[in-house]
């Protein structure tokens, strides 16, 4: 079974960037304990865009859905305040090839 990658594309106005990053930092460790979780990265834009990418990799679609409908939903309900992102789109991919550093 191939891993799945979910990329949440967030439109974040300049004045909300720090808020977004602090919120992710405050929830550090929550996703890592989820069954089937493999990888997380929050990618900050560096030029010409206000789009952040939230990259997560999961063992299966089922594992992602369990996170989405459980701990992720609970974390967002207790967040308080207004959302830092003004828009969001979820991209879904299946890993068909991968490479990493060669073991020496």
JSON list of N, CA and C in Angstrom, two decimals, residues 24-72:
[
{"chain": "A", "resi": 24, "resn": "UNK", "atom": "N", "xyz": [0.55, 26.78, 14.89]},
{"chain": "A", "resi": 24, "resn": "UNK", "atom": "CA", "xyz": [1.11, 25.46, 14.57]},
{"chain": "A", "resi": 24, "resn": "UNK", "atom": "C", "xyz": [2.12, 25.04, 15.63]},
{"chain": "A", "resi": 25, "resn": "UNK", "atom": "N", "xyz": [2.94, 25.96, 16.07]},
{"chain": "A", "resi": 25, "resn": "UNK", "atom": "CA", "xyz": [3.95, 25.66, 17.09]},
{"chain": "A", "resi": 25, "resn": "UNK", "atom": "C", "xyz": [3.30, 25.22, 18.40]},
{"chain": "A", "resi": 26, "resn": "UNK", "atom": "N", "xyz": [2.20, 25.86, 18.76]},
{"chain": "A", "resi": 26, "resn": "UNK", "atom": "CA", "xyz": [1.49, 25.53, 20.00]},
{"chain": "A", "resi": 26, "resn": "UNK", "atom": "C", "xyz": [0.90, 24.12, 19.96]},
{"chain": "A", "resi": 27, "resn": "UNK", "atom": "N", "xyz": [0.62, 23.62, 18.76]},
{"chain": "A", "resi": 27, "resn": "UNK", "atom": "CA", "xyz": [0.04, 22.27, 18.62]},
{"chain": "A", "resi": 27, "resn": "UNK", "atom": "C", "xyz": [1.10, 21.22, 18.27]},
{"chain": "A", "resi": 28, "resn": "UNK", "atom": "N", "xyz": [2.37, 21.61, 18.34]},
{"chain": "A", "resi": 28, "resn": "UNK", "atom": "CA", "xyz": [3.44, 20.67, 18.00]},
{"chain": "A", "resi": 28, "resn": "UNK", "atom": "C", "xyz": [3.32, 19.42, 18.85]},
{"chain": "A", "resi": 29, "resn": "UNK", "atom": "N", "xyz": [3.51, 18.28, 18.21]},
{"chain": "A", "resi": 29, "resn": "UNK", "atom": "CA", "xyz": [3.45, 17.00, 18.91]},
{"chain": "A", "resi": 29, "resn": "UNK", "atom": "C", "xyz": [2.11, 16.31, 18.82]},
{"chain": "A", "resi": 30, "resn": "UNK", "atom": "N", "xyz": [1.04, 17.05, 18.50]},
{"chain": "A", "resi": 30, "resn": "UNK", "atom": "CA", "xyz": [-0.29, 16.45, 18.45]},
{"chain": "A", "resi": 30, "resn": "UNK", "atom": "C", "xyz": [-0.41, 15.48, 17.28]},
{"chain": "A", "resi": 31, "resn": "UNK", "atom": "N", "xyz": [-0.06, 15.92, 16.08]},
{"chain": "A", "resi": 31, "resn": "UNK", "atom": "CA", "xyz": [-0.20, 15.07, 14.90]},
{"chain": "A", "resi": 31, "resn": "UNK", "atom": "C", "xyz": [0.80, 13.90, 14.95]},
{"chain": "A", "resi": 32, "resn": "UNK", "atom": "N", "xyz": [1.97, 14.13, 15.53]},
{"chain": "A", "resi": 32, "resn": "UNK", "atom": "CA", "xyz": [3.02, 13.10, 15.54]},
{"chain": "A", "resi": 32, "resn": "UNK", "atom": "C", "xyz": [2.59, 11.83, 16.28]},
{"chain": "A", "resi": 33, "resn": "UNK", "atom": "N", "xyz": [1.65, 11.97, 17.21]},
{"chain": "A", "resi": 33, "resn": "UNK", "atom": "CA", "xyz": [1.21, 10.81, 17.98]},
{"chain": "A", "resi": 33, "resn": "UNK", "atom": "C", "xyz": [0.05, 10.06, 17.31]},
{"chain": "A", "resi": 34, "resn": "UNK", "atom": "N", "xyz": [-0.45, 10.57, 16.20]},
{"chain": "A", "resi": 34, "resn": "UNK", "atom": "CA", "xyz": [-1.58, 9.95, 15.51]},
{"chain": "A", "resi": 34, "resn": "UNK", "atom": "C", "xyz": [-1.14, 8.68, 14.78]},
{"chain": "A", "resi": 35, "resn": "UNK", "atom": "N", "xyz": [-1.91, 7.61, 14.92]},
{"chain": "A", "resi": 35, "resn": "UNK", "atom": "CA", "xyz": [-1.62, 6.35, 14.24]},
{"chain": "A", "resi": 35, "resn": "UNK", "atom": "C", "xyz": [-1.60, 6.57, 12.73]},
{"chain": "A", "resi": 36, "resn": "UNK", "atom": "N", "xyz": [-0.56, 6.10, 12.07]},
{"chain": "A", "resi": 36, "resn": "UNK", "atom": "CA", "xyz": [-0.45, 6.21, 10.62]},
{"chain": "A", "resi": 36, "resn": "UNK", "atom": "C", "xyz": [0.26, 7.46, 10.14]},
{"chain": "A", "resi": 37, "resn": "UNK", "atom": "N", "xyz": [0.55, 8.39, 11.05]},
{"chain": "A", "resi": 37, "resn": "UNK", "atom": "CA", "xyz": [1.26, 9.61, 10.67]},
{"chain": "A", "resi": 37, "resn": "UNK", "atom": "C", "xyz": [2.71, 9.28, 10.30]},
{"chain": "A", "resi": 38, "resn": "UNK", "atom": "N", "xyz": [3.22, 9.90, 9.21]},
{"chain": "A", "resi": 38, "resn": "UNK", "atom": "CA", "xyz": [4.59, 9.67, 8.78]},
{"chain": "A", "resi": 38, "resn": "UNK", "atom": "C", "xyz": [5.44, 10.93, 8.74]},
{"chain": "A", "resi": 39, "resn": "UNK", "atom": "N", "xyz": [4.87, 12.11, 8.37]},
{"chain": "A", "resi": 39, "resn": "UNK", "atom": "CA", "xyz": [5.71, 13.29, 8.18]},
{"chain": "A", "resi": 39, "resn": "UNK", "atom": "C", "xyz": [4.86, 14.55, 8.19]},
{"chain": "A", "resi": 40, "resn": "UNK", "atom": "N", "xyz": [5.45, 15.66, 8.67]},
{"chain": "A", "resi": 40, "resn": "UNK", "atom": "CA", "xyz": [4.79, 16.96, 8.67]},
{"chain": "A", "resi": 40, "resn": "UNK", "atom": "C", "xyz": [5.82, 18.03, 8.34]},
{"chain": "A", "resi": 41, "resn": "UNK", "atom": "N", "xyz": [5.41, 19.02, 7.55]},
{"chain": "A", "resi": 41, "resn": "UNK", "atom": "CA", "xyz": [6.20, 20.23, 7.31]},
{"chain": "A", "resi": 41, "resn": "UNK", "atom": "C", "xyz": [5.25, 21.40, 7.10]},
{"chain": "A", "resi": 42, "resn": "UNK", "atom": "N", "xyz": [5.57, 22.53, 7.73]},
{"chain": "A", "resi": 42, "resn": "UNK", "atom": "CA", "xyz": [4.88, 23.79, 7.47]},
{"chain": "A", "resi": 42, "resn": "UNK", "atom": "C", "xyz": [5.84, 24.61, 6.61]},
{"chain": "A", "resi": 43, "resn": "UNK", "atom": "N", "xyz": [5.42, 24.93, 5.39]},
{"chain": "A", "resi": 43, "resn": "UNK", "atom": "CA", "xyz": [6.29, 25.63, 4.44]},
{"chain": "A", "resi": 43, "resn": "UNK", "atom": "C", "xyz": [5.85, 27.08, 4.30]},
{"chain": "A", "resi": 44, "resn": "UNK", "atom": "N", "xyz": [6.76, 28.00, 4.67]},
{"chain": "A", "resi": 44, "resn": "UNK", "atom": "CA", "xyz": [6.51, 29.44, 4.59]},
{"chain": "A", "resi": 44, "resn": "UNK", "atom": "C", "xyz": [6.91, 29.94, 3.21]},
{"chain": "A", "resi": 45, "resn": "UNK", "atom": "N", "xyz": [6.07, 30.79, 2.58]},
{"chain": "A", "resi": 45, "resn": "UNK", "atom": "CA", "xyz": [6.44, 31.36, 1.28]},
{"chain": "A", "resi": 45, "resn": "UNK", "atom": "C", "xyz": [7.61, 32.32, 1.44]},
{"chain": "A", "resi": 46, "resn": "UNK", "atom": "N", "xyz": [8.49, 32.35, 0.43]},
{"chain": "A", "resi": 46, "resn": "UNK", "atom": "CA", "xyz": [9.65, 33.24, 0.50]},
{"chain": "A", "resi": 46, "resn": "UNK", "atom": "C", "xyz": [9.62, 34.35, -0.54]},
{"chain": "A", "resi": 47, "resn": "UNK", "atom": "N", "xyz": [8.84, 34.20, -1.58]},
{"chain": "A", "resi": 47, "resn": "UNK", "atom": "CA", "xyz": [8.81, 35.27, -2.58]},
{"chain": "A", "resi": 47, "resn": "UNK", "atom": "C", "xyz": [7.53, 35.26, -3.40]},
{"chain": "A", "resi": 48, "resn": "UNK", "atom": "N", "xyz": [6.90, 36.41, -3.48]},
{"chain": "A", "resi": 48, "resn": "UNK", "atom": "CA", "xyz": [5.81, 36.62, -4.42]},
{"chain": "A", "resi": 48, "resn": "UNK", "atom": "C", "xyz": [4.50, 35.91, -4.17]},
{"chain": "A", "resi": 49, "resn": "UNK", "atom": "N", "xyz": [4.26, 35.40, -2.97]},
{"chain": "A", "resi": 49, "resn": "UNK", "atom": "CA", "xyz": [2.99, 34.72, -2.72]},
{"chain": "A", "resi": 49, "resn": "UNK", "atom": "C", "xyz": [2.64, 34.83, -1.24]},
{"chain": "A", "resi": 50, "resn": "UNK", "atom": "N", "xyz": [1.36, 34.68, -0.94]},
{"chain": "A", "resi": 50, "resn": "UNK", "atom": "CA", "xyz": [0.93, 34.65, 0.46]},
{"chain": "A", "resi": 50, "resn": "UNK", "atom": "C", "xyz": [0.39, 33.26, 0.80]},
{"chain": "A", "resi": 51, "resn": "UNK", "atom": "N", "xyz": [0.91, 32.25, 0.11]},
{"chain": "A", "resi": 51, "resn": "UNK", "atom": "CA", "xyz": [0.44, 30.88, 0.26]},
{"chain": "A", "resi": 51, "resn": "UNK", "atom": "C", "xyz": [1.41, 30.04, 1.08]},
{"chain": "A", "resi": 52, "resn": "UNK", "atom": "N", "xyz": [0.93, 29.52, 2.19]},
{"chain": "A", "resi": 52, "resn": "UNK", "atom": "CA", "xyz": [1.66, 28.54, 2.99]},
{"chain": "A", "resi": 52, "resn": "UNK", "atom": "C", "xyz": [1.23, 27.15, 2.54]},
{"chain": "A", "resi": 53, "resn": "UNK", "atom": "N", "xyz": [2.13, 26.19, 2.66]},
{"chain": "A", "resi": 53, "resn": "UNK", "atom": "CA", "xyz": [1.79, 24.79, 2.39]},
{"chain": "A", "resi": 53, "resn": "UNK", "atom": "C", "xyz": [1.99, 23.99, 3.68]},
{"chain": "A", "resi": 54, "resn": "UNK", "atom": "N", "xyz": [0.98, 23.21, 4.03]},
{"chain": "A", "resi": 54, "resn": "UNK", "atom": "CA", "xyz": [1.07, 22.31, 5.17]},
{"chain": "A", "resi": 54, "resn": "UNK", "atom": "C", "xyz": [1.13, 20.90, 4.59]},
{"chain": "A", "resi": 55, "resn": "UNK", "atom": "N", "xyz": [2.32, 20.30, 4.67]},
{"chain": "A", "resi": 55, "resn": "UNK", "atom": "CA", "xyz": [2.58, 18.98, 4.06]},
{"chain": "A", "resi": 55, "resn": "UNK", "atom": "C", "xyz": [2.49, 17.92, 5.15]},
{"chain": "A", "resi": 56, "resn": "UNK", "atom": "N", "xyz": [1.60, 16.94, 4.94]},
{"chain": "A", "resi": 56, "resn": "UNK", "atom": "CA", "xyz": [1.57, 15.78, 5.83]},
{"chain": "A", "resi": 56, "resn": "UNK", "atom": "C", "xyz": [1.58, 14.52, 4.98]},
{"chain": "A", "resi": 57, "resn": "UNK", "atom": "N", "xyz": [2.19, 13.49, 5.53]},
{"chain": "A", "resi": 57, "resn": "UNK", "atom": "CA", "xyz": [2.27, 12.20, 4.85]},
{"chain": "A", "resi": 57, "resn": "UNK", "atom": "C", "xyz": [1.72, 11.14, 5.80]},
{"chain": "A", "resi": 58, "resn": "UNK", "atom": "N", "xyz": [0.90, 10.26, 5.25]},
{"chain": "A", "resi": 58, "resn": "UNK", "atom": "CA", "xyz": [0.17, 9.26, 6.03]},
{"chain": "A", "resi": 58, "resn": "UNK", "atom": "C", "xyz": [0.36, 7.87, 5.45]},
{"chain": "A", "resi": 59, "resn": "UNK", "atom": "N", "xyz": [0.28, 6.88, 6.29]},
{"chain": "A", "resi": 59, "resn": "UNK", "atom": "CA", "xyz": [0.39, 5.49, 5.86]},
{"chain": "A", "resi": 59, "resn": "UNK", "atom": "C", "xyz": [-0.75, 5.12, 4.91]},
{"chain": "A", "resi": 60, "resn": "UNK", "atom": "N", "xyz": [-1.95, 5.70, 5.15]},
{"chain": "A", "resi": 60, "resn": "UNK", "atom": "CA", "xyz": [-3.12, 5.38, 4.31]},
{"chain": "A", "resi": 60, "resn": "UNK", "atom": "C", "xyz": [-4.13, 6.52, 4.37]},
{"chain": "A", "resi": 61, "resn": "UNK", "atom": "N", "xyz": [-5.06, 6.51, 3.43]},
{"chain": "A", "resi": 61, "resn": "UNK", "atom": "CA", "xyz": [-6.16, 7.47, 3.42]},
{"chain": "A", "resi": 61, "resn": "UNK", "atom": "C", "xyz": [-7.00, 7.32, 4.69]},
{"chain": "A", "resi": 62, "resn": "UNK", "atom": "N", "xyz": [-7.21, 6.09, 5.11]},
{"chain": "A", "resi": 62, "resn": "UNK", "atom": "CA", "xyz": [-7.99, 5.83, 6.32]},
{"chain": "A", "resi": 62, "resn": "UNK", "atom": "C", "xyz": [-7.34, 6.48, 7.55]},
{"chain": "A", "resi": 63, "resn": "UNK", "atom": "N", "xyz": [-6.01, 6.38, 7.66]},
{"chain": "A", "resi": 63, "resn": "UNK", "atom": "CA", "xyz": [-5.32, 7.03, 8.78]},
{"chain": "A", "resi": 63, "resn": "UNK", "atom": "C", "xyz": [-5.51, 8.54, 8.75]},
{"chain": "A", "resi": 64, "resn": "UNK", "atom": "N", "xyz": [-5.41, 9.14, 7.56]},
{"chain": "A", "resi": 64, "resn": "UNK", "atom": "CA", "xyz": [-5.63, 10.57, 7.45]},
{"chain": "A", "resi": 64, "resn": "UNK", "atom": "C", "xyz": [-7.05, 10.94, 7.85]},
{"chain": "A", "resi": 65, "resn": "UNK", "atom": "N", "xyz": [-8.03, 10.20, 7.37]},
{"chain": "A", "resi": 65, "resn": "UNK", "atom": "CA", "xyz": [-9.43, 10.49, 7.70]},
{"chain": "A", "resi": 65, "resn": "UNK", "atom": "C", "xyz": [-9.69, 10.37, 9.20]},
{"chain": "A", "resi": 66, "resn": "UNK", "atom": "N", "xyz": [-9.05, 9.40, 9.85]},
{"chain": "A", "resi": 66, "resn": "UNK", "atom": "CA", "xyz": [-9.19, 9.26, 11.30]},
{"chain": "A", "resi": 66, "resn": "UNK", "atom": "C", "xyz": [-8.66, 10.49, 12.01]},
{"chain": "A", "resi": 67, "resn": "UNK", "atom": "N", "xyz": [-7.52, 11.02, 11.55]},
{"chain": "A", "resi": 67, "resn": "UNK", "atom": "CA", "xyz": [-6.96, 12.26, 12.11]},
{"chain": "A", "resi": 67, "resn": "UNK", "atom": "C", "xyz": [-7.89, 13.44, 11.84]},
{"chain": "A", "resi": 68, "resn": "UNK", "atom": "N", "xyz": [-8.35, 13.56, 10.60]},
{"chain": "A", "resi": 68, "resn": "UNK", "atom": "CA", "xyz": [-9.20, 14.67, 10.19]},
{"chain": "A", "resi": 68, "resn": "UNK", "atom": "C", "xyz": [-10.48, 14.73, 11.00]},
{"chain": "A", "resi": 69, "resn": "UNK", "atom": "N", "xyz": [-11.08, 13.60, 11.24]},
{"chain": "A", "resi": 69, "resn": "UNK", "atom": "CA", "xyz": [-12.38, 13.55, 11.92]},
{"chain": "A", "resi": 69, "resn": "UNK", "atom": "C", "xyz": [-12.28, 13.42, 13.43]},
{"chain": "A", "resi": 70, "resn": "UNK", "atom": "N", "xyz": [-11.06, 13.35, 13.96]},
{"chain": "A", "resi": 70, "resn": "UNK", "atom": "CA", "xyz": [-10.87, 13.21, 15.40]},
{"chain": "A", "resi": 70, "resn": "UNK", "atom": "C", "xyz": [-10.01, 14.33, 15.95]},
{"chain": "A", "resi": 71, "resn": "UNK", "atom": "N", "xyz": [-8.72, 14.04, 16.20]},
{"chain": "A", "resi": 71, "resn": "UNK", "atom": "CA", "xyz": [-7.84, 15.02, 16.84]},
{"chain": "A", "resi": 71, "resn": "UNK", "atom": "C", "xyz": [-7.72, 16.36, 16.10]},
{"chain": "A", "resi": 72, "resn": "UNK", "atom": "N", "xyz": [-7.69, 16.36, 14.78]},
{"chain": "A", "resi": 72, "resn": "UNK", "atom": "CA", "xyz": [-7.56, 17.62, 14.04]},
{"chain": "A", "resi": 72, "resn": "UNK", "atom": "C", "xyz": [-8.79, 18.49, 14.26]}
]
